[in-house]
Short mmCIF file of C-alpha atoms in Angstrom, two decimals:
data_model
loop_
_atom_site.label_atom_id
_atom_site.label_comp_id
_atom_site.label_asym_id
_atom_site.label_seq_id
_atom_site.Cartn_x
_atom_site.Cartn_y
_atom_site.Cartn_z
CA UNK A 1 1.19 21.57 5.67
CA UNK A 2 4.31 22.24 7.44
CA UNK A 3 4.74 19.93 10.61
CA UNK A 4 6.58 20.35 14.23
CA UNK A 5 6.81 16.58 15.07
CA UNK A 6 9.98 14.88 15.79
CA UNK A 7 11.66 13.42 12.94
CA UNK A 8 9.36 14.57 10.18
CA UNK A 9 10.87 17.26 7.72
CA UNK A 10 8.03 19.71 6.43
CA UNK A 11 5.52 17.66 5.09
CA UNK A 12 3.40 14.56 4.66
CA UNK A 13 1.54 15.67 1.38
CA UNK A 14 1.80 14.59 -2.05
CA UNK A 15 5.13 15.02 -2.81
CA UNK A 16 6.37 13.20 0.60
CA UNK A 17 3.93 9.88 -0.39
CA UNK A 18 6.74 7.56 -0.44
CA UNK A 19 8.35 8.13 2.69
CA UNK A 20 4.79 7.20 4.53
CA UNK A 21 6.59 3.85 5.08
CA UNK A 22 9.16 5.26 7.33
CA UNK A 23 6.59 6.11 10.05
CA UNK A 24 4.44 3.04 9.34
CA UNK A 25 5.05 -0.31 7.93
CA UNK A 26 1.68 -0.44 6.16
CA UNK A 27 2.10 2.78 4.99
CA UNK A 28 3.39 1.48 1.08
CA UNK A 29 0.73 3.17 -1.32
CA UNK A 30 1.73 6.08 -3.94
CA UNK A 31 -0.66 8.67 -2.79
CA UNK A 32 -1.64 10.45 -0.16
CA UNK A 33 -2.83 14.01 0.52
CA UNK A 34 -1.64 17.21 -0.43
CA UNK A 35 -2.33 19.28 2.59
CA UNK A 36 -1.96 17.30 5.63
CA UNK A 37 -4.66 17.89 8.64
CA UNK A 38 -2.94 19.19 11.80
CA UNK A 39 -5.05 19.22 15.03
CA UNK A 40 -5.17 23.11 16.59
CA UNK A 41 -4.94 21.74 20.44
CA UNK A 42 -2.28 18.83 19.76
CA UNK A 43 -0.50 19.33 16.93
CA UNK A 44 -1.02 16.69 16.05
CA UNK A 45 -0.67 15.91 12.33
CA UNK A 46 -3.34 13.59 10.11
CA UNK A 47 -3.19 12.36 6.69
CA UNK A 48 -4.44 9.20 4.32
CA UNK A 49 -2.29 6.21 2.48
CA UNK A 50 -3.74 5.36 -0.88
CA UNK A 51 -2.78 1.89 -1.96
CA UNK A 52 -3.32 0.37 -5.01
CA UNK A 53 -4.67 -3.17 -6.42
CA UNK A 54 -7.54 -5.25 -6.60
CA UNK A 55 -9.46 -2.63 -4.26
CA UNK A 56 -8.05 0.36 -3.64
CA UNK A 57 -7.38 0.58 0.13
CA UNK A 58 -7.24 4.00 2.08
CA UNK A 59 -5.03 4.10 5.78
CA UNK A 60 -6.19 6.85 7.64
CA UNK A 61 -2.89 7.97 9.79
CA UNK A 62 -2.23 10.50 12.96
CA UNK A 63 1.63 11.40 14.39
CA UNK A 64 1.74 12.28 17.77
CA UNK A 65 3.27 15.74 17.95
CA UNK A 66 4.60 14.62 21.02
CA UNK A 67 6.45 11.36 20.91
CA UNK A 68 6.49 11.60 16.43
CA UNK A 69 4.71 8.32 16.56
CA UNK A 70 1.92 6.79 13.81
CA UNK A 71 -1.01 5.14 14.64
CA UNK A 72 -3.34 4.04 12.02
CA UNK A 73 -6.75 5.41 12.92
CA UNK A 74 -8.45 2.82 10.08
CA UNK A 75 -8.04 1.37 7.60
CA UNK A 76 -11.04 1.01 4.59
CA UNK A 77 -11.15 -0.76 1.45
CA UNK A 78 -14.12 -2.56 -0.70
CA UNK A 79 -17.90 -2.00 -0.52
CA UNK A 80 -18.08 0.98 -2.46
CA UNK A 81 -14.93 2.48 -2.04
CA UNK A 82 -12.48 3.27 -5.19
CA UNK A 83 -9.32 5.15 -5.63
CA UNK A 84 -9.52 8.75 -6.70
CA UNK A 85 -6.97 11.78 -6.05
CA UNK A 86 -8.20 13.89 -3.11
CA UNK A 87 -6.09 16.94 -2.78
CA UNK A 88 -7.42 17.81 0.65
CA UNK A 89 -9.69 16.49 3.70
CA UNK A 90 -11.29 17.81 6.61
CA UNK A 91 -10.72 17.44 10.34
CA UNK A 92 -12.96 18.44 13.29
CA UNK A 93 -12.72 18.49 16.65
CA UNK A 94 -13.06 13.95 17.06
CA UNK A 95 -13.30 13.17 13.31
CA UNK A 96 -10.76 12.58 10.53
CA UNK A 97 -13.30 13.64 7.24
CA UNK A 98 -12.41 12.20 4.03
CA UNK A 99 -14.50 13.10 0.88
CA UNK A 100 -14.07 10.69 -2.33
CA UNK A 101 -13.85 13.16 -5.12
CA UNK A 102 -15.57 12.09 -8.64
CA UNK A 103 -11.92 11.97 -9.37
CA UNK A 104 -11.60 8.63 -9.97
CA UNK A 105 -8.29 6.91 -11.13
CA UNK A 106 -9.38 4.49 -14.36
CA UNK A 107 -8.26 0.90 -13.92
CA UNK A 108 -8.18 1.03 -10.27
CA UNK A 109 -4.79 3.51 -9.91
CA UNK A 110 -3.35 1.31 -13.44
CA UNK A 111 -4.01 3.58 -16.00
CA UNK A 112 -1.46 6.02 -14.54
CA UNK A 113 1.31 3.42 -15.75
CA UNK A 114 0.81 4.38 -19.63
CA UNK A 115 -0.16 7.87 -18.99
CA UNK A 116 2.62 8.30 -17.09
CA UNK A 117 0.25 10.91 -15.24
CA UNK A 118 -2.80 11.39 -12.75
CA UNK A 119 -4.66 13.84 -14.71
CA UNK A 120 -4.53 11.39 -17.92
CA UNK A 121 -5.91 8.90 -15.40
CA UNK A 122 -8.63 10.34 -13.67
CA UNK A 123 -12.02 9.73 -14.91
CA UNK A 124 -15.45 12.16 -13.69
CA UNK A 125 -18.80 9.79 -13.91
CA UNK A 126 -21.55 12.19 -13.71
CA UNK A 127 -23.73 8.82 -12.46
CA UNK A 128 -21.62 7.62 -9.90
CA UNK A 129 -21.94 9.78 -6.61
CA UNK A 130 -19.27 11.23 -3.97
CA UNK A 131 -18.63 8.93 -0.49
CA UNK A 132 -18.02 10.71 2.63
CA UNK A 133 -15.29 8.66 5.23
CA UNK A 134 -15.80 9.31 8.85
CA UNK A 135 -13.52 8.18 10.57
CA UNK A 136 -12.95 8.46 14.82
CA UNK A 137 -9.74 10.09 16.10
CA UNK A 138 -10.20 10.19 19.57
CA UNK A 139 -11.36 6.44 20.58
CA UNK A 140 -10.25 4.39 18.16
CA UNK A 141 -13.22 2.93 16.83
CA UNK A 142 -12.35 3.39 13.13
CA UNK A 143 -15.20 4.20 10.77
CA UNK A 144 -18.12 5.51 12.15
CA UNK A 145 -19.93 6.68 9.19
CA UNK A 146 -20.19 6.87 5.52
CA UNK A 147 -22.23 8.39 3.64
CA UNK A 148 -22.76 9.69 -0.24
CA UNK A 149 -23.73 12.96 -2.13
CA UNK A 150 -24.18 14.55 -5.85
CA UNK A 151 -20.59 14.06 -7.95
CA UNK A 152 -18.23 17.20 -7.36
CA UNK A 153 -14.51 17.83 -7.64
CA UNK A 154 -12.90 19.89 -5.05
CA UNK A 155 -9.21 21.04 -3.85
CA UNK A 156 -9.45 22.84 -0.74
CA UNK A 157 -12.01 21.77 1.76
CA UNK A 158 -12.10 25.04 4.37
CA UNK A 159 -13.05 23.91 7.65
CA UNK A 160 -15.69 21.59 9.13
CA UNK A 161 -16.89 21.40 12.56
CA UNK A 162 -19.92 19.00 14.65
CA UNK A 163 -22.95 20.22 16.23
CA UNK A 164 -25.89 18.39 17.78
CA UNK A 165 -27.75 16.20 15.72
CA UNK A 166 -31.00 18.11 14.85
CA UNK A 167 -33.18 14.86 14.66
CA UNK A 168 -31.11 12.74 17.10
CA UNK A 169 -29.48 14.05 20.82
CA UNK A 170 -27.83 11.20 20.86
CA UNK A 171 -25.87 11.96 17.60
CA UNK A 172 -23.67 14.83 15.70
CA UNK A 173 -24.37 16.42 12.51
CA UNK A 174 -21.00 17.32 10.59
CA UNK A 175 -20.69 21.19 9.06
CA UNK A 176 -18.19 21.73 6.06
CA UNK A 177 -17.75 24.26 3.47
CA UNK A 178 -16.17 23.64 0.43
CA UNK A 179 -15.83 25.19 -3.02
CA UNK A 180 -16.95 22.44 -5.57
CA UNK A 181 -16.33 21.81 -9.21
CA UNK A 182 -19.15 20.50 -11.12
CA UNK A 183 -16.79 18.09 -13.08
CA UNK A 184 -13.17 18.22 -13.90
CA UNK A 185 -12.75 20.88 -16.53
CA UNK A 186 -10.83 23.27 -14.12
CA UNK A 187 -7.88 20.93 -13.99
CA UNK A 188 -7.70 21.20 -17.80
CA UNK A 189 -8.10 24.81 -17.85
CA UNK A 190 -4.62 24.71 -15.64
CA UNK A 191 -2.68 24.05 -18.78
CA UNK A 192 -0.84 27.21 -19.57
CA UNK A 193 -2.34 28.01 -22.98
CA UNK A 194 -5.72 28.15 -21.05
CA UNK A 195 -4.29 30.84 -18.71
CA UNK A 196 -2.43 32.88 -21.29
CA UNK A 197 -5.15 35.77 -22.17
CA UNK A 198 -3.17 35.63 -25.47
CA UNK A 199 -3.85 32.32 -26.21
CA UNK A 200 -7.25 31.00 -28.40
CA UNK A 201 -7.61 28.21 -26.18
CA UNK A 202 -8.12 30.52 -23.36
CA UNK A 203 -11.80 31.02 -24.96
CA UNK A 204 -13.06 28.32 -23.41
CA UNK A 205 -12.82 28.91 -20.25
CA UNK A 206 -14.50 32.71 -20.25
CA UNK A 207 -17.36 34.76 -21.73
CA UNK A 208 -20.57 31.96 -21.68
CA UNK A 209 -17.80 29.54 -21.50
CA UNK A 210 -16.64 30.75 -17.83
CA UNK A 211 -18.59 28.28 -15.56
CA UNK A 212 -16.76 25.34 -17.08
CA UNK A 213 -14.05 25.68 -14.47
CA UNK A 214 -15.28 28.05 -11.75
CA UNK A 215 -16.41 26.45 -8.09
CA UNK A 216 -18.96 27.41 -5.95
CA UNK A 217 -18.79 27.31 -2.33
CA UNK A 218 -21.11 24.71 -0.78
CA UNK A 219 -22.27 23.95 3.11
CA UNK A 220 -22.89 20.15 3.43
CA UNK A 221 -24.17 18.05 6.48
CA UNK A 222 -23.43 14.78 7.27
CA UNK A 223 -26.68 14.40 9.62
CA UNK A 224 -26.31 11.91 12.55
CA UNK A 225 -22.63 10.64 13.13
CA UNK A 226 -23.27 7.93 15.41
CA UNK A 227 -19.85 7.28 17.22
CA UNK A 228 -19.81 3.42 16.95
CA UNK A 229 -17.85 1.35 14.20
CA UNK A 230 -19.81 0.05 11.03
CA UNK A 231 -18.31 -1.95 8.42
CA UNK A 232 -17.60 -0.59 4.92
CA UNK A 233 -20.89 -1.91 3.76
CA UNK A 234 -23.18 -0.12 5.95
CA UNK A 235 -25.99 1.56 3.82
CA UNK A 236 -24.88 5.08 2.99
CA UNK A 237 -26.70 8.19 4.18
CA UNK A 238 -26.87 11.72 2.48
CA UNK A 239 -25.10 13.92 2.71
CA UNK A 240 -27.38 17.45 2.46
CA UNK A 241 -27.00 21.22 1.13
CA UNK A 242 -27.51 23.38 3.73
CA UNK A 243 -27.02 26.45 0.94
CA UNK A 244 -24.44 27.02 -2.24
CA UNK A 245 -23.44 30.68 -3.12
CA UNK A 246 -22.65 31.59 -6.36
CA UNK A 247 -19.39 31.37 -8.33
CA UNK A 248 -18.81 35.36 -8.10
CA UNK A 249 -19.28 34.80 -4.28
CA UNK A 250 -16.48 31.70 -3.96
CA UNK A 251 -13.57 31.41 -1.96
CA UNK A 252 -10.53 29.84 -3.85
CA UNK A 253 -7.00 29.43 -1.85
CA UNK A 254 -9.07 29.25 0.91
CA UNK A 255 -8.17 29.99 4.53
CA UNK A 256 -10.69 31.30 7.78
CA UNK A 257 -9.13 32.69 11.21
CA UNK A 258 -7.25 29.71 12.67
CA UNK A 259 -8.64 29.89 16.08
CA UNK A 260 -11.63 28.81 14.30
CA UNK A 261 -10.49 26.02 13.14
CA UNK A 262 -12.67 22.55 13.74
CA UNK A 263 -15.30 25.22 15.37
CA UNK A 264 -17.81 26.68 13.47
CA UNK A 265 -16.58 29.62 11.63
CA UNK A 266 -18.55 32.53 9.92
CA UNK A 267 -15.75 34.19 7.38
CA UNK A 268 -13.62 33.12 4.80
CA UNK A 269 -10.62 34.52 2.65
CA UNK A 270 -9.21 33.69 -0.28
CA UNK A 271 -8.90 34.78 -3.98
CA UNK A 272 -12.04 35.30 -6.63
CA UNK A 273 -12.77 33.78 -10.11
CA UNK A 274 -15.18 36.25 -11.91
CA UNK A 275 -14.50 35.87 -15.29
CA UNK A 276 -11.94 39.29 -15.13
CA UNK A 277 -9.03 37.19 -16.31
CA UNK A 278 -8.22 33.72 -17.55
CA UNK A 279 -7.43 32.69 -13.94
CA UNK A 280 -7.87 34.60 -10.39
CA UNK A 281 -9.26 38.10 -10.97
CA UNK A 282 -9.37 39.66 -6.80
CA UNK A 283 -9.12 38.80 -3.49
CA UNK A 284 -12.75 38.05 -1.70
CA UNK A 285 -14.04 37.72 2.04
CA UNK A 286 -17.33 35.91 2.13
CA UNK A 287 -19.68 35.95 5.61
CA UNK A 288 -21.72 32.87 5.54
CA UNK A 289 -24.22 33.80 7.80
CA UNK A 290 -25.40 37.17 5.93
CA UNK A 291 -24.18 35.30 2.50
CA UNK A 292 -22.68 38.19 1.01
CA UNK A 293 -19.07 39.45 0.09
CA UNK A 294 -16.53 42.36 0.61
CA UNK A 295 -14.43 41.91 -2.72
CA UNK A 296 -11.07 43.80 -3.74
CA UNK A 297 -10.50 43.84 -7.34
CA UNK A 298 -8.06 46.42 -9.69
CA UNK A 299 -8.58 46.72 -13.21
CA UNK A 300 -5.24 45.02 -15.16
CA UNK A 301 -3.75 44.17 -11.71
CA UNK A 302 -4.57 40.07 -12.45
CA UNK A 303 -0.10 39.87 -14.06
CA UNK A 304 -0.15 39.57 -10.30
CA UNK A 305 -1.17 36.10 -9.90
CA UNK A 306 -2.55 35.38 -6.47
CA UNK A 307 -1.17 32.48 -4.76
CA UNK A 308 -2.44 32.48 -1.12
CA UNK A 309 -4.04 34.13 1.41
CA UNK A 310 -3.66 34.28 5.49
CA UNK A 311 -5.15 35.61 8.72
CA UNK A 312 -2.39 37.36 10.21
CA UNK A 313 -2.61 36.25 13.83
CA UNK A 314 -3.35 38.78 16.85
CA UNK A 315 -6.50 40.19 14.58
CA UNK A 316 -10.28 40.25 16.76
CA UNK A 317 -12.42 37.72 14.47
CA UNK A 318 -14.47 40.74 13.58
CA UNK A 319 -11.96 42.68 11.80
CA UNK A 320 -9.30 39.83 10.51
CA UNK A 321 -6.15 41.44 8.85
CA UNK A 322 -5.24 40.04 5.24
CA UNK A 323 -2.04 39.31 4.13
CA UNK A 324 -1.41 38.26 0.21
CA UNK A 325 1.58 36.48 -1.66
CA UNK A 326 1.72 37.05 -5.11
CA UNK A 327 3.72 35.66 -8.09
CA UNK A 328 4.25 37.77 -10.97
CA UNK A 329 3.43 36.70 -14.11
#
C-alpha cells in the first residue's frame, strides 16, 4: 500500500521488510506484511515485524503521517504464538487485527534457509487452529485480546469494523470478512503449469478437482474485545461464523467503497473463481446483507487476466462505479 508519510518511499510490505530498521531500531526481522494498513482519518500507516528465533516474535508498528515517526504499538511473542506468512491484516477504527494464518513456517522461520523459499517452508496442520491478535492503536495498551478459530489460509482480508458487544455493553464485538482457503493448495495451483489451460497439471485444480484452491468468503466475530492489556497467555476465545457464502459467490482481489473503510460495509468487488478457467473467470459484486451477487462474465475473455479491482471515487455507495486492470496473457 502506497504511503504519503515523510521519508518513506511507496511501501512497507513484503518486499520493503528490511528497511523496517530504518524507522525503528527493533524493527530487524525478515518479514512483514504485504499490504500495509493505512488509517482513512490519519493516514496513518500500520504494519507487523516478524522476527525469527527461539519464538517467533511479532512488532506491531504505526508511522505518524504527520511527523513520519514509528511507534511500536506491541510487541508479542510465546504462549501460543508461531511464525507463519500473513499476506494481509485488518484495521478498524481503535484496533490493529492480526490473523495467524495455518501458514506456518517449519522450524520456526529455519527451514526457509535450505529451501531457499517460503512456500517450501510453510507447513498447513489441519489440528492446530488460527490465533486472532488484537492489538490497541489508540491508547497504547498493547494486546487486548486473542483469540482462536478453525485452520484457514487467506490473502486479502476486506475490511473489519467494531460494534457493541451483543452479550456485554461494556465490550466490542469485531466484524471481518475474508475469503478463506481451506488449506494451502491454492498457492500450489499458482505455479504456471497449473494456470496454463494447456497444461495436464492444470487438471487438478478444475472439474471435481476445482475446490482444492477456490476461497469462500467468511464473516467472523471476535465477541467481546475488552480494551485492557492481557498477557500472551490469556485463555483464547472463539472466534465465530456469522455466515460463509459459497465459492461461486467469493470476492478475490478484493476491495469495498473506501469511505467504508473500518465501518461496516455491505458490498464488495473483486474478481470470481468459478471453475470457467484455470485461474479468474469474471468480475463479481457480492451484497452481504441480501447474500447474493451481480456477476460479469464473457465466454473466452479469461487471456485477460484480472489483476485488480477499484471503487472509483465520487460514486453514491448505492451505485459504486468499477474500474478493472487487466494483464494480458
Amino acid at each position: 500500500m502506497a504511503t504519503n508519510i515523510p521519508g518513506l518511499r511507496g511501501r512497507t510490505g513484503l518486499c520493503d521488510q528490511i528497511q523496517h530498521n530504518k524507522f525503528h531500531p527493533d524493527l530487524r526481522g525478515p518479514l512483514a506484511a504485504a499490504h500495509s494498513r493505512t488509517d482513512p482519518v490519519t493516514g496513518d500507516t500500520y504494519n507487523f515485524n516478524l522476527a525469527f528465533g527461539r519464538q517467533a516474535t511479532y512488532r506491531v508498528f504505526c508511522i505518524s503521517a504527520s511527523t513520519g515517526e514509528t511507534t511500536i504499538l506491541a510487541t508479542i511473542s510465546g504462549g501460543p504464538i508461531l511464525g507463519a506468512y500473513l499476506h494481509s491484516f485488518m484495521l478498524t477504527e481503535n484496533y490493529v487485527v492480526l490473523c495467524i494464518f495455518d501458514s506456518y513456517l517449519a522450524k520456526g522461520g529455519m527451514k526457509m534457509l535450505w529451501t531457499r523459499n517460503i512456500l517450501d517452508a510453510m507447513e498447513f496442520h489441519p489440528d492446530r487452529t488460527n490465533k486472532w491478535l488484537v492489538i490497541d492503536r489508540r491508547q497504547g495498551k498493547g494486546l487486548v485480546g486473542i483469540y482462536e478459530s478453525d485452520p484457514f489460509f487467506a490473502f486479502h482480508p476486506i475490511n473489519a469494523w467494531e460494534q457493541p458487544s451483543e452479550t456485554d455493553p461494556g465490550k466490542t464485538d469485531i466484524i471481518a470478512d475474508i475469503p478463506c482457503y481451506k488449506n494451502l493448495d491454492v498457492l500450489q495451483r499458482f505455479y504456471y503449469d497449473n494456470l496454463k489451460g494447456t497444461s495436464p497439471t492444470a487438471l487438478n485444480y478444475v472439474g471435481d478437482n476445482a475446490s482444492r484452491g477456490r476461497a469462500q468468503l467468511v464473516r467472523w466475530k471476535l465477541p467481546n474485545v475488552a480494551n485492557t492489556t492481557i498477557p500472551v497467555t490469556s485463555p483464547l476465545g472463539k472466534a465465530e461464523r456469522i455466515f460463509t457464502a459459497p465459492s461461486s459467490n467469493t470476492v478475490e482481489l478484493p476491495t469495498f467503497n473506501p469511505r467504508y473503510a473500518t465501518k461496516p460495509s455491505r458490498y464488495m468487488y473483486g474478481v470470481s473463481d468459478e471453475g470457467h478457467s484455470t485461474f479468474l473467470d469474471g468480475l463479481i459484486k457480492y451484497d452481504s446483507h441480501t447474500r447474493t451477487a451481480k456477476k460479469w462474465r464473457v465466454h473466452a475473455h479469461s487471456r485477460a487476466r484480472l489483476s485488480s479491482c477499484r471503487i472509483l471515487r465520487g460514486g453514491r455507495r448505492m451505485r459504486g462505479y468499477c474500474c478493472v486492470w487487466c494483464l494480458m496473457a
